[in-house]
Coordinates of C-alpha atoms and ligand atoms in Angstrom, one line a residue:
M1398 CA -4.0 -31.8 -21.1
K1399 CA -4.4 -31.1 -24.8
P1400 CA -7.3 -33.0 -26.4
E1401 CA -4.9 -34.7 -28.9
N1402 CA -2.5 -36.0 -26.1
R1403 CA -2.6 -39.7 -27.0
I1404 CA 0.3 -40.5 -24.8
A1405 CA -1.5 -39.2 -21.7
E1406 CA -4.6 -41.0 -22.8
R1407 CA -2.8 -44.3 -23.0
I1408 CA -1.2 -43.8 -19.6
K1409 CA -4.6 -43.0 -18.1
S1410 CA -6.2 -46.1 -19.6
I1411 CA -3.5 -48.3 -18.2
S1412 CA -3.4 -46.5 -14.8
D1413 CA -7.2 -46.9 -14.5
T1414 CA -6.8 -50.7 -14.5
L1415 CA -4.1 -50.9 -11.9
P1416 CA -4.8 -52.1 -8.3
G1417 CA -3.7 -49.8 -5.5
G1418 CA 0.0 -50.1 -4.6
V1419 CA 1.2 -50.7 -8.1
T1420 CA 3.4 -47.9 -9.6
L1421 CA 3.5 -47.3 -13.3
I1422 CA 7.0 -46.5 -14.7
A1423 CA 6.7 -45.0 -18.2
V1424 CA 9.7 -46.4 -20.2
S1425 CA 10.7 -43.5 -22.4
K1426 CA 13.9 -45.0 -23.9
Y1427 CA 14.2 -44.1 -27.6
H1428 CA 11.6 -41.4 -27.2
P1429 CA 12.3 -37.7 -27.3
A1430 CA 11.8 -35.1 -24.5
E1431 CA 8.6 -33.9 -26.3
A1432 CA 7.0 -37.3 -25.8
I1433 CA 8.0 -37.4 -22.2
M1434 CA 6.5 -33.9 -21.8
Q1435 CA 3.2 -35.2 -23.1
A1436 CA 3.2 -37.9 -20.5
Y1437 CA 4.2 -35.3 -17.9
E1438 CA 1.4 -33.0 -18.8
G1439 CA -1.0 -36.0 -18.2
G1440 CA 0.4 -36.3 -14.6
Q1441 CA 3.0 -39.0 -15.1
R1442 CA 6.1 -38.5 -12.9
E1443 CA 8.1 -41.7 -13.0
F1444 CA 10.1 -42.6 -16.1
G1445 CA 12.5 -45.4 -17.1
E1446 CA 15.5 -45.2 -19.3
S1447 CA 18.1 -47.7 -20.3
K1448 CA 21.1 -45.6 -21.5
A1449 CA 23.0 -43.5 -18.9
Q1450 CA 24.1 -40.7 -21.3
D1451 CA 20.5 -40.3 -22.7
L1452 CA 19.2 -40.2 -19.2
K1453 CA 21.6 -37.5 -18.2
A1454 CA 20.6 -35.4 -21.1
K1455 CA 16.9 -35.9 -20.5
H1456 CA 17.3 -35.2 -16.8
A1457 CA 19.0 -31.9 -17.7
A1458 CA 16.2 -30.9 -20.2
L1459 CA 13.1 -31.9 -18.3
P1460 CA 11.3 -30.9 -15.1
K1461 CA 13.1 -31.6 -11.9
D1462 CA 10.2 -33.4 -10.1
I1463 CA 10.5 -36.4 -12.4
K1464 CA 11.7 -39.6 -10.7
W1465 CA 14.1 -41.3 -13.0
H1466 CA 14.5 -45.1 -13.1
F1467 CA 17.5 -46.8 -14.7
I1468 CA 16.4 -50.1 -16.2
G1469 CA 19.2 -51.1 -18.6
H1470 CA 22.5 -52.9 -18.2
L1471 CA 24.8 -50.5 -16.3
Q1472 CA 28.5 -50.4 -16.9
S1473 CA 30.7 -49.1 -14.1
N1474 CA 32.1 -46.3 -16.2
K1475 CA 28.6 -44.9 -16.9
I1476 CA 27.5 -44.6 -13.2
K1477 CA 28.8 -41.1 -13.0
Y1478 CA 26.2 -39.8 -15.5
I1479 CA 23.3 -40.8 -13.3
A1480 CA 24.6 -40.9 -9.8
P1481 CA 23.7 -37.3 -8.8
F1482 CA 20.0 -37.7 -9.4
I1483 CA 18.9 -41.3 -10.2
H1484 CA 15.8 -42.4 -8.1
L1485 CA 16.2 -46.2 -8.5
I1486 CA 18.6 -48.4 -10.4
H1487 CA 16.8 -51.6 -11.3
S1488 CA 19.6 -53.6 -12.8
I1489 CA 22.2 -54.6 -10.2
D1490 CA 23.8 -57.8 -11.5
S1491 CA 26.9 -58.1 -9.4
Y1492 CA 28.3 -57.2 -6.0
R1493 CA 31.0 -55.2 -7.7
L1494 CA 28.5 -53.0 -9.4
L1495 CA 26.8 -52.3 -6.1
Q1496 CA 30.2 -51.4 -4.6
E1497 CA 30.9 -49.0 -7.5
I1498 CA 27.5 -47.3 -7.1
D1499 CA 28.1 -47.0 -3.3
R1500 CA 31.3 -45.1 -4.2
H1501 CA 29.4 -42.7 -6.4
G1502 CA 26.7 -42.3 -3.8
E1503 CA 29.3 -41.2 -1.3
K1504 CA 30.9 -38.8 -3.8
N1505 CA 27.4 -37.2 -4.3
S1506 CA 26.5 -37.4 -0.6
R1507 CA 23.4 -39.4 -1.2
K1508 CA 22.0 -42.9 -0.9
I1509 CA 21.2 -44.6 -4.2
G1510 CA 18.2 -46.9 -4.3
C1511 CA 19.0 -50.2 -6.1
L1512 CA 17.1 -53.4 -7.1
L1513 CA 18.8 -56.7 -7.6
Q1514 CA 18.1 -58.1 -11.1
I1515 CA 17.1 -61.7 -11.2
H1516 CA 17.8 -63.8 -14.3
I1517 CA 14.7 -66.0 -14.7
A1518 CA 14.0 -66.0 -18.4
Q1519 CA 15.1 -68.7 -20.7
E1520 CA 17.0 -66.4 -23.0
E1521 CA 20.8 -66.6 -22.5
S1522 CA 21.3 -63.0 -23.2
K1523 CA 19.5 -61.5 -20.2
F1524 CA 21.6 -60.1 -17.4
G1525 CA 21.1 -60.7 -13.7
F1526 CA 21.8 -62.9 -10.7
T1527 CA 20.4 -66.4 -10.7
P1528 CA 18.3 -66.9 -7.6
E1529 CA 21.1 -68.9 -6.0
E1530 CA 23.7 -66.3 -6.8
C1531 CA 21.5 -63.6 -5.4
V1532 CA 20.9 -65.4 -2.1
A1533 CA 24.6 -66.3 -1.8
M1534 CA 25.7 -62.7 -2.3
L1535 CA 23.2 -61.5 0.4
D1536 CA 24.3 -64.3 2.7
E1537 CA 27.8 -62.9 2.6
E1538 CA 26.5 -59.8 4.4
Q1539 CA 29.3 -57.6 3.0
W1540 CA 26.7 -55.3 1.4
R1541 CA 25.5 -54.3 4.8
A1542 CA 28.7 -52.2 5.2
L1543 CA 27.8 -50.1 2.1
Q1544 CA 26.5 -46.8 3.4
H1545 CA 25.4 -45.1 0.1
V1546 CA 23.2 -47.7 -1.5
E1547 CA 19.9 -49.0 -0.4
I1548 CA 18.7 -52.4 -1.6
R1549 CA 15.0 -51.8 -2.2
G1550 CA 13.9 -55.1 -3.8
L1551 CA 14.2 -57.2 -6.9
M1552 CA 13.6 -56.8 -10.6
C1553 CA 13.1 -59.4 -13.3
M1554 CA 12.1 -59.9 -17.0
A1555 CA 10.1 -62.9 -18.0
S1556 CA 10.9 -64.9 -21.2
N1557 CA 9.8 -63.3 -24.4
T1558 CA 7.2 -65.9 -25.3
D1559 CA 3.5 -66.2 -25.9
D1560 CA 3.2 -69.0 -23.4
E1561 CA 1.4 -67.3 -20.6
R1562 CA 1.8 -70.3 -18.2
Q1563 CA 5.5 -70.1 -18.6
I1564 CA 5.5 -66.3 -17.9
A1565 CA 3.3 -66.8 -14.9
E1566 CA 5.6 -69.5 -13.6
E1567 CA 8.6 -67.3 -13.9
F1568 CA 7.0 -64.3 -12.2
A1569 CA 5.7 -66.6 -9.4
R1570 CA 9.3 -67.9 -8.9
V1571 CA 10.6 -64.4 -8.5
H1572 CA 7.8 -63.5 -6.1
E1573 CA 8.7 -66.5 -3.9
L1574 CA 12.3 -65.4 -4.0
F1575 CA 11.4 -61.9 -3.1
K1576 CA 9.4 -63.1 0.0
E1577 CA 12.2 -65.5 1.0
I1578 CA 14.9 -62.7 0.8
K1579 CA 12.6 -60.3 2.6
R1580 CA 12.3 -62.8 5.4
R1581 CA 15.9 -63.8 5.5
H1582 CA 17.8 -60.6 5.0
F1583 CA 15.4 -57.6 5.2
A1584 CA 12.8 -58.6 7.8
N1585 CA 13.4 -55.4 9.8
D1586 CA 13.9 -53.1 6.8
D1587 CA 10.8 -51.5 5.4
R1588 CA 12.8 -50.1 2.5
F1589 CA 13.0 -53.5 0.9
C1590 CA 9.5 -53.5 -0.6
I1591 CA 9.8 -53.3 -4.4
L1592 CA 9.2 -56.0 -6.9
S1593 CA 9.8 -54.5 -10.4
A1594 CA 8.2 -56.9 -12.9
G1595 CA 6.0 -56.7 -16.0
M1596 CA 6.2 -54.9 -19.3
S1597 CA 3.7 -53.9 -22.0
D1598 CA 2.8 -57.5 -22.9
D1599 CA 2.9 -59.2 -19.6
Y1600 CA 2.2 -56.7 -16.8
P1601 CA -1.3 -58.1 -15.8
I1602 CA 0.4 -61.5 -15.1
A1603 CA 3.2 -59.8 -13.2
I1604 CA 0.7 -58.0 -11.0
E1605 CA -1.1 -61.3 -10.2
H1606 CA 2.3 -62.4 -8.9
G1607 CA 3.2 -59.6 -6.5
S1608 CA 4.6 -56.9 -8.8
T1609 CA 4.7 -53.4 -7.2
H1610 CA 6.3 -51.6 -10.1
I1611 CA 5.5 -52.2 -13.8
R1612 CA 7.7 -50.9 -16.6
I1613 CA 5.6 -50.0 -19.7
G1614 CA 7.2 -48.6 -22.9
S1615 CA 5.6 -49.5 -26.2
S1616 CA 2.0 -49.5 -25.0
I1617 CA 2.4 -45.9 -24.0
F1618 CA 4.8 -44.4 -26.5
N1619 CA 4.5 -46.4 -29.7
V1620 CA 2.3 -44.4 -32.0
N1621 CA 1.1 -47.5 -33.9
R1622 CA -0.1 -49.5 -31.0
Ligands
LIG1478 C1 12.3 -51.6 -22.8 C2 12.1 -52.2 -21.5 C3 10.8 -52.2 -20.9 C4 9.6 -51.8 -21.6 O1 9.2 -52.7 -22.5 P1 7.8 -52.6 -23.4 O2 7.6 -54.0 -23.9 O3 8.1 -51.6 -24.5 O4 6.8 -52.2 -22.4 C5 10.7 -52.7 -19.6 N1 11.8 -53.2 -18.9 C6 13.0 -53.2 -19.5 C7 14.2 -53.7 -18.7 C8 13.2 -52.7 -20.8 O5 14.5 -52.7 -21.3

């Protein structure tokens, strides 16, 4: 690691505070391959992107042992760009999308890991299932027939607010939902074990409420932070 590698230093200082069992995903959206390589040289191997075409280009250009996470809103016509290599798609917001991903998984002879995105924040614009919609979709059991997707857990974003009590309450609600769904639908499935929650400004609160995967962008890559 070069002495001036600030990105790797920031990753190390965040990683050093994380309890065991929490995975740091470096969210590299909007940042060039060179910035990702600085993180890589510091040992980081899991990265998150929110645009399918950008992700395809970065995957082609960068080392093949990187695990790529897709964290943005995914349109069906963009699945093809990421299906051959994606490690985990965090943003499933409809059964239809899950079916489409299954189709691409079959084409690529692989199983694609997926998280169900839960809409919990107050903002209207955020995507995702409501908790009720999510449980209803799982209760229908149709997803069990999909052979090329693996539902690995849940993902959420808290409201964009300074009110830490509200953020904590939202993360706590998703954690309860996660445990309920685990009990009800995945009791015998060890693969359902991921709760993706927490970003630069709220990840310590998310970890207090069961997060296993935090998605950190600006605290790592923004030069001015
Ligand atoms: C951009 C983004 C992040 C990272 O946010 P920061 O506040 O920059 O850490 C995490 N999750 C999702 C879904 C994002 O779009």
